[in-house]
Amino acid sequence: DTEVTQTPKHLVMGMTNKKSLKCEQHMGHRAMYWYKQKAKKPPELMFVYSYEKLSINESVPSRFSPECPNSSLLNLHLHALQPEDSALYLCASSQLSPRGRSYNEQFFGPGTRLTVL
Amino acid sequence: DAKTTQPNSMESNEEEPVHLPCNHSTISGTDYIHWYRQLPSQGPEYVIHGLTSNVNNRMASLAIAEDRKSSTLILHRATLRDAAVYYCILRPSTSGTYKYIFGTGTRLKVLA
C-alpha cells in the first residue's frame, strides 16, 4: 500500500466553525507533513511530525492545530479560520532513517480543498 | 534556504523529448536536487532526485551540471499524461530537517 489518503476531499466552513482534516498512511513512514497550496502556487510547508512529535512549525497561525495521534494518522484541526485560508491542504509522508533524517521521497495525498466563507 | 528558478511554462509535442531546466545558483555542496510533478487535481508525485551524477529511472532522466548550479529533467518521450506542473526542489541533507521548499514550477503542456 503506497497511498496517502485524505478526508474529506472538499470542505466548506464558516469562520466560526471548528473542523478537522484527516490524513492516513500505512507505509510505516514515521515522518508526516502538512502543506498548504493556494491556486496556481507551489505547496508551502506548514508542519512536520517526526516519530509522532512536532518537529517543524513554519510559523503557522494558531487557528491551525496539528495532531499526530499515532504513526499512521495525522490530523489538522481548524478553528476560526479566515477566507484567505481557503486553499488545498496536502498531507505527505516519508520514511525516516534511524537518525531521524528523511529518506528521499515524500508521498503526497490528493489533498482536501477547503473553502472558508 | 537555497532557491530554484524555473520557466513558468513549456510546450512539447507528443512523443518528443522534453528538457525542463532548473537554475539553483545558490546550491550548497550537500543539497540534493529533487523533481516532483503535480498532475491536475492531484498531490505532487516524486519523479527523480540526484546529488552530483546524472540519474535515470523509469520515469525520466536528470542531468546535473558539473558546477551543480543548474539541472535538467528529461522526459524521453512526452505523452499527454505527462502534462503537469514540474517542480525542482533542493533538499538539504545535513540539517536534520525534512523541508521541501518548492520553486514556482514549470507548467508543461503536451500537444497531441
Short mmCIF file of C-alpha atoms in Angstrom, two decimals, chain B:
data_model
loop_
_atom_site.label_atom_id
_atom_site.label_comp_id
_atom_site.label_asym_id
_atom_site.label_seq_id
_atom_site.Cartn_x
_atom_site.Cartn_y
_atom_site.Cartn_z
CA ASP B 1 17.34 28.04 2.12
CA ALA B 2 18.57 27.80 -1.45
CA LYS B 3 16.04 28.66 -4.14
CA THR B 4 15.31 27.33 -7.59
CA THR B 5 14.27 29.16 -10.75
CA GLN B 6 12.23 27.54 -13.50
CA PRO B 7 10.43 28.79 -16.62
CA ASN B 8 6.73 29.35 -15.98
CA SER B 9 5.58 27.18 -18.85
CA MET B 10 6.77 24.98 -21.70
CA GLU B 11 5.13 23.15 -24.57
CA SER B 12 6.06 19.88 -26.22
CA ASN B 13 4.68 17.70 -28.95
CA GLU B 14 3.57 14.23 -28.02
CA GLU B 15 6.24 11.50 -28.31
CA GLU B 16 9.06 14.05 -28.48
CA PRO B 17 11.70 14.55 -25.78
CA VAL B 18 11.23 17.37 -23.28
CA HIS B 19 14.01 19.17 -21.43
CA LEU B 20 12.86 21.05 -18.35
CA PRO B 21 15.57 23.36 -16.95
CA CYS B 22 16.14 24.48 -13.38
CA ASN B 23 18.63 27.02 -12.07
CA HIS B 24 19.89 26.75 -8.50
CA SER B 25 22.91 29.01 -8.37
CA THR B 26 22.97 29.16 -4.54
CA ILE B 27 23.00 25.39 -4.09
CA SER B 28 25.27 24.10 -1.34
CA GLY B 29 27.54 21.10 -1.65
CA THR B 30 25.21 18.81 0.27
CA ASP B 31 21.86 19.81 -1.25
CA TYR B 32 20.06 17.08 -3.15
CA ILE B 33 18.15 18.07 -6.30
CA HIS B 34 14.63 16.66 -6.36
CA TRP B 35 11.96 16.79 -9.03
CA TYR B 36 8.27 16.33 -8.38
CA ARG B 37 5.32 16.78 -10.66
CA GLN B 38 1.72 17.64 -9.91
CA LEU B 39 -0.95 16.42 -12.27
CA PRO B 40 -4.27 18.28 -12.32
CA SER B 41 -6.35 17.71 -9.16
CA GLN B 42 -3.66 15.54 -7.55
CA GLY B 43 -0.93 15.91 -4.97
CA PRO B 44 2.69 16.13 -6.11
CA GLU B 45 4.43 12.89 -7.01
CA TYR B 46 8.12 12.08 -6.92
CA VAL B 47 9.91 11.93 -10.27
CA ILE B 48 13.64 11.68 -9.63
CA HIS B 49 16.48 13.03 -7.49
CA GLY B 50 20.25 13.32 -7.62
CA LEU B 51 23.29 14.83 -5.96
CA THR B 52 26.14 15.11 -8.46
CA SER B 53 25.88 12.44 -11.12
CA ASN B 54 23.27 12.12 -13.82
CA VAL B 55 20.45 9.79 -12.87
CA ASN B 56 17.98 7.67 -14.80
CA ASN B 57 14.81 5.91 -13.75
CA ARG B 58 11.73 4.58 -15.47
CA MET B 59 10.05 7.99 -15.49
CA ALA B 60 12.82 10.36 -16.51
CA SER B 61 16.49 11.31 -16.53
CA LEU B 62 18.17 14.01 -14.50
CA ALA B 63 21.19 15.80 -15.92
CA ILE B 64 23.16 17.84 -13.38
CA ALA B 65 25.66 20.47 -14.48
CA GLU B 66 29.24 19.96 -13.39
CA ASP B 67 29.12 23.04 -11.13
CA ARG B 68 25.68 21.91 -9.86
CA LYS B 69 24.22 25.36 -10.41
CA SER B 70 21.66 24.00 -12.83
CA SER B 71 19.93 20.77 -13.74
CA THR B 72 17.62 19.47 -16.44
CA LEU B 73 14.80 16.99 -16.17
CA ILE B 74 14.48 14.98 -19.35
CA LEU B 75 11.30 13.20 -20.36
CA HIS B 76 12.38 10.98 -23.24
CA ARG B 77 9.02 10.71 -24.97
CA ALA B 78 6.31 13.02 -23.73
CA THR B 79 2.79 11.68 -23.52
CA LEU B 80 -0.46 13.50 -22.85
CA ARG B 81 -0.36 12.08 -19.32
CA ASP B 82 2.87 13.99 -18.67
CA ALA B 83 1.02 17.31 -18.76
CA ALA B 84 1.61 18.65 -15.26
CA VAL B 85 3.44 21.23 -13.20
CA TYR B 86 7.03 20.13 -12.65
CA TYR B 87 8.81 21.33 -9.50
CA CYS B 88 12.55 21.43 -8.96
CA ILE B 89 13.40 21.34 -5.24
CA LEU B 90 16.60 21.50 -3.22
CA ARG B 91 16.68 19.39 -0.10
CA PRO B 92 19.45 19.87 2.46
CA SER B 93 20.98 16.62 3.56
CA THR B 94 22.78 17.72 6.68
CA SER B 95 20.37 19.92 8.56
CA GLY B 96 18.34 17.11 10.04
CA THR B 97 15.15 18.80 8.90
CA TYR B 98 12.80 17.47 6.30
CA LYS B 99 11.87 20.62 4.46
CA TYR B 100 10.99 20.89 0.82
CA ILE B 101 10.99 24.45 -0.49
CA PHE B 102 9.05 24.25 -3.72
CA GLY B 103 10.02 26.58 -6.55
CA THR B 104 7.36 28.17 -8.75
CA GLY B 105 7.38 25.18 -11.11
CA THR B 106 7.05 24.76 -14.86
CA ARG B 107 3.65 24.03 -16.34
CA LEU B 108 4.21 21.53 -19.16
CA LYS B 109 1.66 21.38 -21.95
CA VAL B 110 1.82 18.36 -24.27
CA LEU B 111 0.31 18.79 -27.70
CA ALA B 112 -1.27 15.84 -29.49
#
